[in-house]
Amino acid sequence: MPTSSHTGDKLAAFTRLNEARLAAGVSAVKQNAQLDAAAQAHATYQVRNYVVGHGEDPNKPWFTGTNHAARATAQGYSGRTLAEVITYATPGIEAIESLLHSVYHLHGLLEPRANQVGLGVDSTTTPALLNSTSITLGTTTANLLPARSIWHWPTDLQMGVNPRFLPSSELPNPAPDLPVSGTPIMFCSSEGNYAPLEVLRAAVKEEKSATPIKIRLLRHPSVSVDKAVDAQIVNDDNLTATHRSCIFLLPIAELEPGKPYRVEIEATQAGNSTGKTWTFTTRNVH
């Protein structure tokens, strides 16, 4: 676990972020002062202008760059920025948990090629409450591989997983037609330097059941899925080439609280077999 100079909510977020990364199977990220400055500048821009999103308007005060790469460069960062994730949840641990309970932001937070991170936090109560936690991930080394060749979320044997996901809580919305779904499940593999996956099997079951639950599989078009896979297959325009080594499973319905679930993935990647079976348990929400 890397050390940092953060305190308070930033330290809590930094620690939880790296706990999640290590548990998922990717390396921890180290604090970087330039990325901290870039992320803080964007959090401040949003709160002071009372706007949300990744962009910045050069005509507005507190502008430092139109995107996260430009903002990092403006702060003197010499590495390559890989992702920016933003949440408006309560700063600290809750902010990180909100990003982990998502699809696109989950992948960004657990980006395996990153080895550095910057954190920015700001808030206002005028004209109403607005929190912003802005996280910028970067790397100083090209083609980094994850700590383990397979990484996924929820993690193996994870307890207290939220059985319910509101797709509309994430922007962009990963399932506009579903008002409620089960928790998002991400599976990724790095064989062949993050080659496209060829999915042979994907199933989610209650631990004591032989019958899979109904799922939707979100994929980048370069990911192939065998016709025998029992899932709603969706080519997701929000997934880029960065996501070609991953698939995302959305249970069509909310999962049962306090139940263990088993995820079964079989795939090939760059001619090599890959996949995993693991379990997680939902929390009791009654």
Coordinates of C-alpha atoms in Angstrom, one line a residue:
M1 CA 0.0 0.0 0.0
P2 CA 1.6 3.3 -1.1
T3 CA 1.9 6.1 1.5
S4 CA 0.6 9.6 0.7
S5 CA 0.6 13.1 2.2
H6 CA -3.2 13.2 2.1
T7 CA -5.4 13.7 5.2
G8 CA -9.1 13.5 5.9
D9 CA -11.4 12.6 3.1
K10 CA -8.6 12.5 0.5
L11 CA -6.6 10.0 2.6
A12 CA -9.8 7.9 3.1
A13 CA -10.4 7.9 -0.7
F14 CA -6.8 7.2 -1.5
T15 CA -6.6 4.2 0.8
R16 CA -10.0 2.7 -0.3
L17 CA -9.1 3.2 -4.0
N18 CA -5.9 1.2 -3.5
E19 CA -7.5 -1.4 -1.3
A20 CA -10.0 -2.0 -4.1
R21 CA -7.3 -2.1 -6.8
L22 CA -5.2 -4.7 -4.9
A23 CA -8.3 -6.8 -4.2
A24 CA -9.4 -6.7 -7.8
G25 CA -6.0 -7.9 -9.1
V26 CA -4.3 -4.7 -10.3
S27 CA -1.4 -2.8 -8.8
A28 CA -1.8 0.1 -6.4
V29 CA -1.2 3.6 -7.6
K30 CA 1.1 6.2 -6.1
Q31 CA 0.3 9.8 -5.3
N32 CA 1.6 12.3 -7.8
A33 CA 1.7 16.0 -7.0
Q34 CA 1.0 17.2 -10.5
L35 CA -2.0 14.9 -11.0
D36 CA -3.2 16.0 -7.5
A37 CA -3.0 19.6 -8.7
A38 CA -4.9 18.8 -12.0
A39 CA -7.6 16.8 -10.2
Q40 CA -8.0 19.5 -7.5
A41 CA -8.2 22.2 -10.1
H42 CA -11.1 20.4 -11.9
A43 CA -13.0 19.7 -8.7
T44 CA -12.7 23.4 -7.8
Y45 CA -13.8 24.4 -11.4
Q46 CA -16.9 22.3 -11.1
V47 CA -17.9 23.5 -7.6
R48 CA -17.1 27.2 -8.1
N49 CA -19.0 27.3 -11.4
Y50 CA -21.7 24.9 -10.2
V51 CA -21.3 22.6 -13.2
V52 CA -20.6 18.9 -13.6
G53 CA -18.8 16.8 -16.1
H54 CA -15.3 16.3 -17.5
G55 CA -15.1 19.3 -19.8
E56 CA -14.1 22.9 -18.9
D57 CA -15.1 26.2 -20.7
P58 CA -12.1 28.5 -21.2
N59 CA -14.5 31.4 -20.7
K60 CA -15.3 30.4 -17.2
P61 CA -13.2 31.2 -14.1
W62 CA -11.0 28.5 -12.7
F63 CA -10.4 27.0 -16.2
T64 CA -7.2 25.0 -16.5
G65 CA -7.8 22.7 -19.5
T66 CA -10.5 21.4 -21.7
N67 CA -9.9 17.7 -20.7
H68 CA -8.0 15.8 -18.1
A69 CA -4.9 15.4 -20.3
A70 CA -4.7 19.1 -20.9
R71 CA -5.2 19.8 -17.2
A72 CA -2.4 17.4 -16.2
T73 CA 0.0 19.0 -18.8
A74 CA -0.8 22.4 -17.5
Q75 CA 0.4 21.3 -14.1
G76 CA 3.6 20.0 -15.5
Y77 CA 2.8 16.2 -15.6
S78 CA 5.3 14.4 -17.8
G79 CA 3.6 11.0 -17.8
R80 CA 0.6 9.9 -19.8
T81 CA -2.9 10.4 -18.4
L82 CA -5.1 7.3 -18.8
A83 CA -8.5 8.1 -17.2
E84 CA -10.5 10.6 -15.2
V85 CA -13.4 9.5 -13.0
I86 CA -15.6 11.9 -11.1
T87 CA -18.2 11.3 -8.4
Y88 CA -20.6 13.7 -6.7
A89 CA -21.1 11.4 -3.7
T90 CA -20.0 12.3 -0.2
P91 CA -16.2 12.7 -0.3
G92 CA -14.0 9.9 1.2
I93 CA -14.8 6.2 1.2
E94 CA -18.4 6.8 0.0
A95 CA -17.1 8.5 -3.1
I96 CA -14.9 5.5 -4.0
E97 CA -17.7 3.1 -3.3
S98 CA -20.0 5.0 -5.7
L99 CA -17.4 4.6 -8.4
L100 CA -17.0 0.9 -7.7
H101 CA -20.7 0.4 -8.0
S102 CA -20.9 1.3 -11.7
V103 CA -19.8 0.2 -15.2
Y104 CA -17.7 2.7 -17.0
H105 CA -16.3 4.5 -13.9
L106 CA -15.5 1.1 -12.3
H107 CA -13.2 0.3 -15.2
G108 CA -11.5 3.7 -15.1
L109 CA -10.9 3.4 -11.3
L110 CA -9.3 0.0 -11.8
E111 CA -7.4 0.9 -14.9
P112 CA -4.5 -1.6 -14.7
R113 CA -2.1 0.4 -16.9
A114 CA -2.0 3.2 -14.3
N115 CA 0.7 3.6 -11.6
Q116 CA 0.0 7.1 -10.4
V117 CA -3.1 9.0 -9.2
G118 CA -4.2 12.5 -8.4
L119 CA -7.1 13.4 -6.1
G120 CA -9.2 16.5 -5.9
V121 CA -12.1 17.3 -3.5
D122 CA -14.3 20.3 -3.2
S123 CA -17.8 21.1 -2.2
T124 CA -20.3 23.9 -1.8
T125 CA -23.8 24.4 -0.4
T126 CA -24.7 27.4 -2.7
P127 CA -27.1 27.4 -4.4
A128 CA -27.4 23.8 -3.1
L129 CA -25.1 21.0 -2.0
L130 CA -22.6 19.9 -4.6
N131 CA -19.6 17.6 -3.9
S132 CA -17.0 16.8 -6.4
T133 CA -14.3 14.1 -6.1
S134 CA -12.1 14.2 -9.2
I135 CA -9.6 11.4 -9.8
T136 CA -7.0 11.4 -12.5
L137 CA -5.0 8.3 -13.3
G138 CA -1.7 8.3 -15.2
T139 CA 1.4 6.3 -15.9
T140 CA 5.1 6.8 -16.3
T141 CA 5.6 3.4 -17.9
A142 CA 4.1 2.1 -21.1
N143 CA 2.4 -1.3 -21.4
L144 CA 2.0 -2.0 -17.7
L145 CA 0.3 -5.3 -16.9
P146 CA -1.9 -6.0 -13.9
A147 CA -0.7 -7.7 -10.8
R148 CA -2.7 -10.7 -11.9
S149 CA -3.6 -11.6 -15.5
I150 CA -7.3 -11.6 -14.6
W151 CA -8.9 -8.8 -12.6
H152 CA -12.6 -8.5 -11.8
W153 CA -15.2 -6.8 -9.6
P154 CA -16.8 -7.8 -7.3
T155 CA -13.8 -9.6 -6.0
D156 CA -13.7 -13.3 -5.0
L157 CA -15.5 -13.9 -1.7
Q158 CA -16.5 -10.3 -1.4
M159 CA -19.2 -9.7 1.2
G160 CA -21.8 -6.9 1.4
V161 CA -22.2 -6.3 -2.3
N162 CA -25.1 -4.0 -3.1
P163 CA -27.7 -6.2 -4.8
R164 CA -29.3 -3.3 -6.5
F165 CA -28.0 -0.9 -9.2
L166 CA -29.7 2.1 -10.7
P167 CA -28.3 2.5 -14.3
S168 CA -29.6 6.1 -14.4
S169 CA -27.2 6.9 -11.5
E170 CA -24.3 6.6 -14.0
L171 CA -23.6 9.0 -16.8
P172 CA -23.6 7.8 -19.5
N173 CA -26.4 5.4 -18.6
P174 CA -25.3 1.8 -19.3
A175 CA -28.8 0.5 -19.6
P176 CA -31.4 3.2 -20.3
D177 CA -34.2 0.7 -20.6
L178 CA -33.7 -0.8 -17.1
P179 CA -34.8 1.3 -14.2
V180 CA -33.2 -1.2 -11.8
S181 CA -30.7 -4.0 -12.3
G182 CA -28.4 -6.2 -10.3
T183 CA -24.9 -5.1 -9.3
P184 CA -22.6 -4.6 -12.3
I185 CA -20.0 -7.4 -12.7
M186 CA -16.7 -6.7 -14.6
F187 CA -14.3 -9.4 -15.9
C188 CA -11.0 -8.5 -17.6
S189 CA -8.0 -10.4 -18.8
S190 CA -4.6 -9.3 -20.1
E191 CA -3.4 -12.2 -22.2
G192 CA -1.8 -11.1 -25.5
N193 CA -1.2 -7.6 -24.1
Y194 CA -4.9 -6.9 -23.6
A195 CA -6.0 -8.7 -26.8
P196 CA -9.8 -8.8 -27.5
L197 CA -11.7 -11.4 -25.6
E198 CA -13.5 -14.3 -27.2
V199 CA -16.2 -15.3 -24.7
L200 CA -17.3 -18.9 -24.6
R201 CA -19.4 -18.9 -21.4
A202 CA -20.8 -16.2 -19.1
A203 CA -23.2 -17.1 -16.3
V204 CA -24.3 -15.8 -12.9
K205 CA -26.1 -18.1 -10.5
E206 CA -27.3 -18.2 -7.0
E207 CA -24.7 -20.4 -5.2
K208 CA -27.1 -23.2 -4.6
S209 CA -28.9 -23.0 -7.9
A210 CA -28.0 -24.7 -11.2
T211 CA -30.1 -22.2 -13.2
P212 CA -28.4 -19.0 -14.3
I213 CA -30.1 -15.7 -13.8
K214 CA -30.9 -13.5 -16.7
I215 CA -28.0 -11.2 -17.6
R216 CA -27.1 -8.6 -20.2
L217 CA -23.5 -8.7 -21.5
L218 CA -22.0 -5.3 -22.5
R219 CA -19.1 -5.5 -24.9
H220 CA -16.9 -3.5 -27.2
P221 CA -17.5 -4.7 -30.8
S222 CA -14.1 -6.3 -31.0
V223 CA -15.1 -8.8 -28.3
S224 CA -16.6 -11.9 -29.8
V225 CA -19.3 -13.9 -27.9
D226 CA -20.2 -17.5 -28.7
K227 CA -23.8 -18.0 -29.8
A228 CA -24.2 -20.5 -27.0
V229 CA -23.8 -17.8 -24.4
D230 CA -27.2 -17.3 -22.7
A231 CA -27.3 -13.5 -22.3
Q232 CA -28.6 -10.3 -24.0
I233 CA -25.6 -9.2 -26.0
V234 CA -25.2 -5.5 -26.4
N235 CA -22.5 -3.7 -28.5
D236 CA -21.9 -0.7 -26.2
D237 CA -20.9 2.5 -28.0
N238 CA -19.6 3.8 -24.7
L239 CA -16.9 1.1 -24.6
T240 CA -13.7 2.0 -26.5
A241 CA -10.8 -0.1 -27.6
T242 CA -9.4 0.2 -24.0
H243 CA -12.3 -2.1 -23.0
R244 CA -11.7 -4.8 -25.5
S245 CA -10.1 -7.1 -22.9
C246 CA -13.2 -6.8 -20.6
I247 CA -16.9 -7.7 -20.5
F248 CA -19.5 -6.3 -18.2
L249 CA -22.5 -8.3 -16.9
L250 CA -25.7 -6.6 -15.7
P251 CA -28.2 -8.9 -14.0
I252 CA -31.5 -7.9 -15.6
A253 CA -33.2 -7.9 -12.2
E254 CA -32.1 -6.8 -8.7
L255 CA -30.2 -9.6 -6.9
E256 CA -31.6 -11.2 -3.8
P257 CA -30.2 -9.7 -0.5
G258 CA -28.0 -11.7 1.7
K259 CA -27.3 -14.4 -0.9
P260 CA -24.1 -15.9 -2.3
Y261 CA -23.7 -15.7 -6.1
R262 CA -21.3 -17.5 -8.4
V263 CA -19.9 -16.0 -11.6
E264 CA -18.6 -18.3 -14.3
I265 CA -16.6 -17.0 -17.2
E266 CA -14.8 -19.0 -19.9
A267 CA -12.9 -17.3 -22.7
T268 CA -9.9 -17.3 -24.9
Q269 CA -7.6 -14.3 -25.6
A270 CA -4.8 -14.2 -28.1
G271 CA -5.1 -18.0 -28.5
N272 CA -4.8 -18.7 -24.7
S273 CA -7.5 -19.9 -22.4
T274 CA -8.7 -17.5 -19.8
G275 CA -11.5 -17.2 -17.4
K276 CA -12.5 -17.7 -13.8
T277 CA -15.3 -18.8 -11.5
W278 CA -15.7 -16.9 -8.3
T279 CA -18.3 -16.0 -5.7
F280 CA -19.6 -12.9 -3.9
T281 CA -22.4 -12.3 -1.3
T282 CA -24.9 -9.6 -1.4
R283 CA -25.7 -7.5 1.6
N284 CA -28.9 -7.6 3.6
V285 CA -30.8 -4.5 2.8
H286 CA -34.0 -5.1 4.7

